[in-house]
Amino acid sequence: MRHPVFPWLFLYFSTSSLILSSAILVDDRARQPNIVLVVADDYGYNDISYHGSRIRTPNLEKLADDGVRLENYYVQPICSPTRSQLMSGRYQIHTGLQHSVIHPGQPNGLPLDSPTLADKLREAGYATHAVGKWHLGLYKKEFLPTNRGFDSFYGYYLGAEDYYTHHRCYTTGCGLDLHNNTDPDLSQDQVYSTFLFTQRAEDIVRTHSPSKPLFLYLAYQSVHAPLQVPEKYTEQYHDINNHSRRTYAGMVSCMDEGIGNLTTTLQEAGLWDNTVFIFTTDNGGQVHAGGNNWPLRGYKDTLWEGGVRGVGFVHSNLLAQKREVSRAFVHVSDWFPTLVKLAGGSLNGTQPLDGFDQWPTVSEAKASPRTELLHNIDILTPPSGTRLYPNLFDTRVRAAIRVGDMKLITGNPGDGSWVPPPEMPHSTHTT
């Protein structure tokens, strides 16, 4: 009895189709860019050398000069709100994080119904790793980074830890806040955190499998208080008499060195040519802890430009136009849709987004789709001033919105002083 030919032909074509489909999948993933997103903590507008700062940042300046500098770029005035918008693409008034940072023991976090950037990139086939600061919730395991889309996490959950002991003291006592995934890491006492987090990021790059694109989220502790850095980094700033500013400058230089080391490792691993590298601060510099935002008005935790206008840039060989200074209107919430779409991912399943896809804006110098920005509305801040319109928005409420080139501020926006850097001649600032 002769065997029919059709089943064999069917098997042949099915196998061929499977092989072809697998080849297409591998080829698609090979084209997906690696994404490295670096966040500095409390990094001021006047603390990077291309803004005329006394502080030396050669690695950051070269990356920015060879990429696209964002000079109309906005973040939030404090930590958790900025990080929540970066990870969700949603304004903090839509996530309940518009009032303050997340405090120890506080039952709060980025809502679980908001997929994170890591969730969407992992869905698109990425290996996802977080290093450094989290500050988006810890009171239940569901809120921890490894349950929010990250394959691995190494870092701390809160903020303002000691850079060497990795302990943080609160009114109820002191404790270690350094974690390897969900386990406490007791082995790194006296290892400076900038070294520690840079080394972990480099290790991830070196061991990364090329079968998947890489998403690396590196959220440095630098340059948030407490002001601590190995002495060798402050020696070049002996002419800065203000001790806080001199220590802060050393911390910036140490972070800049770490970023230079990471980019070298990406090059050595063969990943750099297909990597999109993004650098951003989380809020304006804290002038009471060494930072500076001159010539902008205000500082961290204010709704003035010094609190919300951030340092940011993109570097990549994938940019259609490089060595550009962009004055397009961009906000930290825009990274979510921008990077998901750039990765070939889907925005299905997200809550309504407040961010916009800015890749054509950044890469091709096209007009920004953003025309307005809600900085915040915080009804828990004590009201200030007189209510002007009884049947409209209560103008005593702390809030700010920008529409086009106009900005409206109501209530108490925080200290609106212009604070020059202490090293500026004739400066009266004594912090």
Short mmCIF file of C-alpha atoms in Angstrom, two decimals:
data_model
loop_
_atom_site.label_atom_id
_atom_site.label_comp_id
_atom_site.label_asym_id
_atom_site.label_seq_id
_atom_site.Cartn_x
_atom_site.Cartn_y
_atom_site.Cartn_z
CA MET A 1 0.00 0.00 0.00
CA ARG A 2 1.38 3.37 -1.00
CA HIS A 3 1.53 6.10 1.64
CA PRO A 4 -0.24 9.30 0.65
CA VAL A 5 2.04 12.17 -0.30
CA PHE A 6 -0.08 14.98 1.16
CA PRO A 7 0.69 14.42 4.87
CA TRP A 8 4.40 14.48 4.15
CA LEU A 9 4.07 17.65 2.13
CA PHE A 10 1.98 19.16 4.93
CA LEU A 11 4.64 18.22 7.49
CA TYR A 12 7.37 19.66 5.27
CA PHE A 13 5.63 22.98 4.74
CA SER A 14 4.56 23.18 8.41
CA THR A 15 8.15 22.59 9.57
CA SER A 16 9.46 25.07 7.01
CA SER A 17 6.92 27.65 8.17
CA LEU A 18 7.90 27.07 11.79
CA ILE A 19 11.58 27.52 10.96
CA LEU A 20 10.80 30.63 8.93
CA SER A 21 8.63 32.07 11.72
CA SER A 22 11.40 31.44 14.26
CA ALA A 23 13.92 33.10 11.97
CA ILE A 24 11.68 36.14 11.58
CA LEU A 25 11.20 36.35 15.36
CA VAL A 26 14.95 36.20 15.98
CA ASP A 27 15.52 38.78 13.26
CA ASP A 28 12.86 41.08 14.73
CA ARG A 29 14.42 40.84 18.17
CA ALA A 30 17.85 41.50 16.72
CA ARG A 31 16.46 44.80 15.41
CA GLN A 32 14.88 45.78 18.73
CA PRO A 33 17.17 48.31 20.37
CA ASN A 34 18.71 47.79 23.77
CA ILE A 35 17.45 50.46 26.15
CA VAL A 36 19.57 51.86 28.97
CA LEU A 37 17.73 54.38 31.14
CA VAL A 38 19.85 56.19 33.75
CA VAL A 39 18.21 58.34 36.43
CA ALA A 40 20.17 60.67 38.70
CA ASP A 41 18.64 61.67 42.04
CA ASP A 42 18.28 65.39 42.92
CA TYR A 43 20.56 66.40 40.04
CA GLY A 44 20.38 70.14 39.43
CA TYR A 45 20.07 72.04 36.17
CA ASN A 46 23.32 73.89 36.85
CA ASP A 47 25.25 70.76 37.80
CA ILE A 48 26.26 69.53 34.34
CA SER A 49 29.16 71.06 32.49
CA TYR A 50 27.28 71.89 29.27
CA HIS A 51 25.10 74.28 31.27
CA GLY A 52 28.21 76.17 32.31
CA SER A 53 28.69 74.48 35.65
CA ARG A 54 32.00 74.46 37.49
CA ILE A 55 31.39 70.74 38.02
CA ARG A 56 33.18 68.55 35.48
CA THR A 57 31.06 65.93 33.70
CA PRO A 58 33.10 64.91 30.62
CA ASN A 59 31.32 61.60 30.00
CA LEU A 60 27.83 63.02 30.30
CA GLU A 61 28.78 66.01 28.17
CA LYS A 62 30.22 63.85 25.37
CA LEU A 63 27.17 61.57 25.34
CA ALA A 64 24.86 64.59 25.22
CA ASP A 65 26.90 66.46 22.60
CA ASP A 66 26.94 63.42 20.31
CA GLY A 67 23.23 62.78 20.85
CA VAL A 68 20.21 65.03 21.41
CA ARG A 69 20.13 67.40 24.37
CA LEU A 70 16.64 68.08 25.71
CA GLU A 71 16.43 71.73 26.70
CA ASN A 72 12.67 71.99 27.18
CA TYR A 73 12.40 68.86 29.29
CA TYR A 74 10.32 68.50 32.45
CA VAL A 75 10.16 66.15 35.41
CA GLN A 76 8.31 66.38 38.74
CA PRO A 77 9.58 68.32 41.77
CA ILE A 78 10.20 65.22 43.94
CA CYS A 79 11.17 61.59 43.60
CA SER A 80 8.24 59.15 43.76
CA PRO A 81 5.98 61.24 41.50
CA THR A 82 8.65 61.43 38.79
CA ARG A 83 9.46 57.73 38.96
CA SER A 84 5.78 56.83 38.94
CA GLN A 85 5.23 58.83 35.75
CA LEU A 86 8.31 57.38 34.11
CA MET A 87 7.19 53.82 34.92
CA SER A 88 3.49 54.27 34.10
CA GLY A 89 3.20 57.10 31.58
CA ARG A 90 0.48 58.62 33.78
CA TYR A 91 0.24 61.85 35.76
CA GLN A 92 0.57 61.33 39.49
CA ILE A 93 -2.96 62.71 40.04
CA HIS A 94 -4.13 59.52 38.32
CA THR A 95 -2.10 57.20 40.56
CA GLY A 96 -2.54 58.82 43.98
CA LEU A 97 1.13 59.80 44.21
CA GLN A 98 0.74 63.55 43.87
CA HIS A 99 1.32 64.54 47.50
CA SER A 100 4.78 63.43 48.59
CA VAL A 101 7.33 60.64 48.39
CA ILE A 102 6.45 57.19 49.71
CA HIS A 103 7.47 57.00 53.36
CA PRO A 104 8.54 53.91 55.35
CA GLY A 105 5.56 51.94 56.55
CA GLN A 106 3.18 53.88 54.35
CA PRO A 107 0.69 51.57 52.60
CA ASN A 108 1.13 53.19 49.22
CA GLY A 109 2.70 52.44 45.87
CA LEU A 110 2.30 52.69 42.12
CA PRO A 111 -1.15 51.10 41.57
CA LEU A 112 -1.07 47.53 40.40
CA ASP A 113 -3.56 48.26 37.61
CA SER A 114 -0.90 50.37 35.87
CA PRO A 115 1.49 48.13 33.91
CA THR A 116 5.03 49.40 34.27
CA LEU A 117 7.47 50.19 31.50
CA ALA A 118 9.30 47.00 32.46
CA ASP A 119 6.05 45.00 32.16
CA LYS A 120 5.49 46.20 28.60
CA LEU A 121 9.11 45.73 27.54
CA ARG A 122 9.26 42.21 28.97
CA GLU A 123 6.03 41.50 27.10
CA ALA A 124 7.87 42.63 23.95
CA GLY A 125 10.64 40.08 24.57
CA TYR A 126 13.14 42.12 26.58
CA ALA A 127 15.35 41.02 29.45
CA THR A 128 14.57 43.61 32.14
CA HIS A 129 16.85 44.61 35.01
CA ALA A 130 16.63 47.35 37.65
CA VAL A 131 19.59 48.64 39.65
CA GLY A 132 19.51 51.30 42.35
CA LYS A 133 16.54 53.23 43.68
CA TRP A 134 12.93 52.00 43.51
CA HIS A 135 10.72 54.21 45.75
CA LEU A 136 7.44 53.04 44.17
CA GLY A 137 6.08 50.92 46.99
CA LEU A 138 7.22 48.13 49.28
CA TYR A 139 4.46 47.46 51.80
CA LYS A 140 3.35 44.33 49.93
CA LYS A 141 5.46 41.98 47.84
CA GLU A 142 3.25 42.72 44.84
CA PHE A 143 4.71 46.23 44.72
CA LEU A 144 8.37 45.17 44.62
CA PRO A 145 10.36 45.56 41.38
CA THR A 146 10.56 41.83 40.58
CA ASN A 147 6.75 41.76 40.67
CA ARG A 148 6.48 44.88 38.49
CA GLY A 149 8.10 43.57 35.32
CA PHE A 150 11.78 43.32 36.23
CA ASP A 151 13.64 40.01 35.89
CA SER A 152 16.09 41.18 38.54
CA PHE A 153 16.52 43.99 41.04
CA TYR A 154 19.55 45.12 42.99
CA GLY A 155 19.23 48.24 45.09
CA TYR A 156 17.14 49.99 47.71
CA TYR A 157 13.43 50.56 48.17
CA LEU A 158 13.30 54.01 49.79
CA GLY A 159 15.71 56.95 49.77
CA ALA A 160 18.49 58.89 51.55
CA GLU A 161 20.42 55.83 52.76
CA ASP A 162 24.00 56.06 53.94
CA TYR A 163 26.17 55.57 50.83
CA TYR A 164 28.54 53.21 52.65
CA THR A 165 26.50 51.26 55.21
CA HIS A 166 23.28 51.29 53.15
CA HIS A 167 21.32 51.92 56.34
CA ARG A 168 18.52 54.43 56.75
CA CYS A 169 17.36 55.79 60.07
CA TYR A 170 13.81 56.91 60.78
CA THR A 171 11.97 57.87 63.95
CA THR A 172 11.31 54.19 64.71
CA GLY A 173 14.95 53.10 64.28
CA CYS A 174 17.57 52.21 61.69
CA GLY A 175 17.72 49.40 59.19
CA LEU A 176 19.46 48.04 56.11
CA ASP A 177 17.89 48.94 52.77
CA LEU A 178 19.92 47.03 50.20
CA HIS A 179 18.36 44.10 48.38
CA ASN A 180 19.38 41.47 45.89
CA ASN A 181 16.02 40.72 44.30
CA THR A 182 13.92 40.37 47.48
CA ASP A 183 16.71 39.25 49.82
CA PRO A 184 18.69 41.67 52.01
CA ASP A 185 22.34 41.98 50.99
CA LEU A 186 24.55 42.09 54.08
CA SER A 187 27.82 41.70 52.19
CA GLN A 188 28.44 45.25 50.93
CA ASP A 189 29.08 47.23 54.10
CA GLN A 190 31.46 50.14 53.36
CA VAL A 191 31.16 49.77 49.56
CA TYR A 192 30.22 53.17 48.14
CA SER A 193 26.86 52.88 46.41
CA THR A 194 27.86 54.53 43.13
CA PHE A 195 30.61 51.93 42.74
CA LEU A 196 28.25 49.17 43.78
CA PHE A 197 25.45 50.06 41.38
CA THR A 198 27.78 50.74 38.46
CA GLN A 199 29.47 47.36 38.97
CA ARG A 200 26.13 45.55 39.11
CA ALA A 201 25.00 47.28 35.90
CA GLU A 202 28.25 46.30 34.20
CA ASP A 203 27.83 42.69 35.36
CA ILE A 204 24.35 42.60 33.83
CA VAL A 205 25.71 43.87 30.52
CA ARG A 206 28.59 41.37 30.48
CA THR A 207 26.33 38.37 31.16
CA HIS A 208 23.45 39.46 28.93
CA SER A 209 22.39 36.91 26.31
CA PRO A 210 22.15 38.34 22.77
CA SER A 211 19.03 36.22 22.23
CA LYS A 212 17.00 39.02 23.82
CA PRO A 213 17.16 42.81 23.73
CA LEU A 214 18.16 44.43 27.01
CA PHE A 215 16.31 46.95 29.17
CA LEU A 216 18.57 48.24 31.94
CA TYR A 217 17.12 50.74 34.42
CA LEU A 218 19.95 52.27 36.45
CA ALA A 219 18.63 54.64 39.12
CA TYR A 220 21.64 56.01 40.95
CA GLN A 221 21.54 57.10 44.59
CA SER A 222 23.75 59.98 43.51
CA VAL A 223 23.52 62.82 44.11
CA HIS A 224 20.88 62.82 46.84
CA ALA A 225 21.81 63.62 50.44
CA PRO A 226 23.54 62.53 52.63
CA LEU A 227 26.54 64.19 51.01
CA GLN A 228 29.21 61.48 50.95
CA VAL A 229 31.96 60.63 48.46
CA PRO A 230 35.53 59.26 48.53
CA GLU A 231 37.93 62.15 49.08
CA LYS A 232 39.76 61.71 45.76
CA TYR A 233 36.70 63.00 43.90
CA THR A 234 36.64 66.31 45.76
CA GLU A 235 40.34 67.13 45.27
CA GLN A 236 39.70 68.75 41.88
CA TYR A 237 37.24 71.16 43.53
CA HIS A 238 39.56 72.61 46.19
CA ASP A 239 38.65 76.10 44.94
CA ILE A 240 35.00 75.64 45.99
CA ASN A 241 34.95 76.87 49.55
CA ASN A 242 31.43 75.76 50.38
CA HIS A 243 31.80 72.28 51.89
CA SER A 244 28.39 70.98 50.82
CA ARG A 245 28.88 72.19 47.26
CA ARG A 246 32.39 70.75 47.08
CA THR A 247 31.24 67.32 48.31
CA TYR A 248 28.27 67.40 45.97
CA ALA A 249 30.56 68.23 43.04
CA GLY A 250 32.69 65.20 43.89
CA MET A 251 29.58 63.02 43.97
CA VAL A 252 28.62 64.24 40.51
CA SER A 253 32.10 63.48 39.17
CA CYS A 254 31.98 60.00 40.66
CA MET A 255 28.62 59.34 39.00
CA ASP A 256 29.94 60.69 35.70
CA GLU A 257 32.88 58.28 35.94
CA GLY A 258 30.47 55.40 36.59
CA ILE A 259 28.42 56.27 33.52
CA GLY A 260 31.61 56.39 31.45
CA ASN A 261 32.56 52.92 32.73
CA LEU A 262 29.10 51.56 31.88
CA THR A 263 29.18 52.88 28.32
CA THR A 264 32.63 51.35 27.83
CA THR A 265 31.28 48.00 29.02
CA LEU A 266 28.35 48.26 26.61
CA GLN A 267 30.83 48.86 23.79
CA GLU A 268 33.04 45.94 24.81
CA ALA A 269 29.98 43.66 24.97
CA GLY A 270 29.00 44.60 21.40
CA LEU A 271 25.71 46.16 22.51
CA TRP A 272 26.41 49.86 22.13
CA ASP A 273 25.69 50.29 18.40
CA ASN A 274 22.12 49.07 18.93
CA THR A 275 21.47 50.84 22.23
CA VAL A 276 19.29 53.83 23.05
CA PHE A 277 20.88 55.54 26.08
CA ILE A 278 18.71 57.99 28.03
CA PHE A 279 19.81 60.15 30.93
CA THR A 280 17.44 62.11 33.17
CA THR A 281 17.24 63.66 36.58
CA ASP A 282 14.22 62.96 38.78
CA ASN A 283 13.73 66.56 39.98
CA GLY A 284 15.56 69.81 40.43
CA GLY A 285 18.62 70.09 42.62
CA GLN A 286 18.27 70.58 46.37
CA VAL A 287 20.15 73.81 47.13
CA HIS A 288 20.24 72.92 50.85
CA ALA A 289 22.24 69.80 49.99
CA GLY A 290 24.79 71.04 47.45
CA GLY A 291 22.68 71.12 44.27
CA ASN A 292 22.01 74.12 42.09
CA ASN A 293 19.59 75.11 39.32
CA TRP A 294 20.87 78.54 38.30
CA PRO A 295 19.64 80.48 36.37
CA LEU A 296 16.26 78.84 37.00
CA ARG A 297 14.02 79.96 39.84
CA GLY A 298 13.37 77.65 42.79
CA TYR A 299 14.66 74.18 43.56
CA LYS A 300 13.60 70.65 44.54
CA ASP A 301 10.04 70.36 45.91
CA THR A 302 8.87 73.61 44.30
CA LEU A 303 6.69 74.13 41.24
CA TRP A 304 9.05 76.81 39.90
CA GLU A 305 11.25 75.95 36.93
CA GLY A 306 14.18 75.04 39.17
CA GLY A 307 12.11 72.24 40.67
CA VAL A 308 10.63 70.77 37.48
CA ARG A 309 12.86 71.59 34.51
CA GLY A 310 15.29 68.73 34.23
CA VAL A 311 18.61 67.71 32.74
CA GLY A 312 17.98 65.11 30.07
CA PHE A 313 19.41 63.77 26.81
CA VAL A 314 19.31 60.81 24.43
CA HIS A 315 22.35 59.19 22.83
CA SER A 316 22.09 56.51 20.17
CA ASN A 317 23.44 55.52 16.79
CA LEU A 318 19.78 54.94 15.90
CA LEU A 319 18.98 58.65 16.03
CA ALA A 320 18.20 60.02 12.57
CA GLN A 321 19.70 63.37 13.57
CA LYS A 322 22.53 63.64 16.08
CA ARG A 323 24.50 66.42 17.72
CA GLU A 324 21.32 68.42 18.19
CA VAL A 325 19.96 70.66 20.93
CA SER A 326 16.22 70.10 21.04
CA ARG A 327 13.86 72.68 22.48
CA ALA A 328 10.82 70.52 21.86
CA PHE A 329 8.38 70.16 24.76
CA VAL A 330 9.06 66.79 26.46
CA HIS A 331 7.97 65.39 29.83
CA VAL A 332 9.13 62.40 31.86
CA SER A 333 5.76 60.65 31.33
CA ASP A 334 6.56 60.56 27.60
CA TRP A 335 9.27 57.93 28.03
CA PHE A 336 6.67 55.20 28.62
CA PRO A 337 4.91 55.30 25.22
CA THR A 338 8.09 56.38 23.43
CA LEU A 339 10.12 53.38 24.56
CA VAL A 340 7.32 50.82 24.30
CA LYS A 341 6.67 51.81 20.69
CA LEU A 342 10.38 51.99 19.89
CA ALA A 343 10.72 48.44 21.24
CA GLY A 344 7.92 47.19 19.01
CA GLY A 345 5.69 46.61 22.03
CA SER A 346 2.00 47.18 22.55
CA LEU A 347 0.22 49.75 24.69
CA ASN A 348 -2.83 47.52 24.97
CA GLY A 349 -3.89 46.92 28.56
CA THR A 350 -2.57 50.21 29.93
CA GLN A 351 -4.67 52.78 31.73
CA PRO A 352 -5.25 56.03 29.76
CA LEU A 353 -1.81 57.57 29.25
CA ASP A 354 -0.73 61.16 29.74
CA GLY A 355 2.56 60.66 27.91
CA PHE A 356 3.22 60.96 24.17
CA ASP A 357 5.44 59.07 21.76
CA GLN A 358 8.34 61.49 21.36
CA TRP A 359 10.71 59.39 19.24
CA PRO A 360 10.01 61.32 16.00
CA THR A 361 10.52 64.51 18.02
CA VAL A 362 13.84 63.39 19.49
CA SER A 363 15.20 61.46 16.52
CA GLU A 364 13.96 63.48 13.56
CA ALA A 365 13.46 66.94 15.11
CA LYS A 366 9.73 66.84 14.37
CA ALA A 367 7.31 69.00 16.32
CA SER A 368 6.42 67.72 19.76
CA PRO A 369 2.89 66.32 20.10
CA ARG A 370 2.77 67.81 23.59
CA THR A 371 1.21 71.27 23.90
CA GLU A 372 0.41 71.30 27.62
CA LEU A 373 1.63 69.81 30.88
CA LEU A 374 -0.05 69.43 34.24
CA HIS A 375 2.76 69.82 36.77
CA ASN A 376 0.51 68.88 39.69
CA ILE A 377 -2.65 69.45 41.72
CA ASP A 378 -2.20 68.77 45.43
CA ILE A 379 -5.27 69.39 47.57
CA LEU A 380 -3.51 68.17 50.74
CA THR A 381 -1.03 71.07 50.81
CA PRO A 382 -2.49 73.77 53.08
CA PRO A 383 -4.29 76.38 50.92
CA SER A 384 -2.61 79.72 50.39
CA GLY A 385 -3.94 83.11 49.38
CA THR A 386 -7.48 84.15 48.54
CA ARG A 387 -9.95 82.23 46.42
CA LEU A 388 -10.53 84.37 43.34
CA TYR A 389 -13.36 82.62 41.52
CA PRO A 390 -16.00 80.95 43.73
CA ASN A 391 -17.48 78.79 40.98
CA LEU A 392 -14.22 77.77 39.33
CA PHE A 393 -10.96 76.13 40.40
CA ASP A 394 -9.91 77.02 43.93
CA THR A 395 -6.87 79.23 43.40
CA ARG A 396 -5.68 78.57 46.97
CA VAL A 397 -4.78 74.99 45.99
CA ARG A 398 -1.14 74.18 45.24
CA ALA A 399 -1.13 73.49 41.49
CA ALA A 400 0.62 74.37 38.26
CA ILE A 401 -0.10 73.87 34.59
CA ARG A 402 1.75 74.90 31.46
CA VAL A 403 -0.03 75.53 28.17
CA GLY A 404 2.23 76.47 25.28
CA ASP A 405 4.68 79.02 26.63
CA MET A 406 2.40 80.13 29.46
CA LYS A 407 2.54 78.73 32.98
CA LEU A 408 -0.14 79.15 35.66
CA ILE A 409 0.70 78.60 39.35
CA THR A 410 -1.80 78.70 42.19
CA GLY A 411 -1.59 78.23 45.95
CA ASN A 412 1.83 77.81 47.54
CA PRO A 413 4.38 76.66 44.93
CA GLY A 414 7.33 76.70 47.34
CA ASP A 415 10.33 79.01 47.63
CA GLY A 416 10.75 80.99 44.42
CA SER A 417 14.24 82.32 45.09
CA TRP A 418 16.90 82.52 42.43
CA VAL A 419 19.86 80.82 44.09
CA PRO A 420 23.26 81.21 42.39
CA PRO A 421 25.94 78.56 42.95
CA PRO A 422 28.17 79.30 45.94
CA GLU A 423 31.26 79.39 43.72
CA MET A 424 29.84 82.20 41.58
CA PRO A 425 31.67 85.51 42.20
CA HIS A 426 29.76 87.81 44.58
CA SER A 427 27.34 85.02 45.45
CA THR A 428 25.47 85.60 48.69
CA HIS A 429 24.32 81.98 49.00
CA THR A 430 25.78 80.46 52.17
CA THR A 431 24.24 76.98 52.33
#
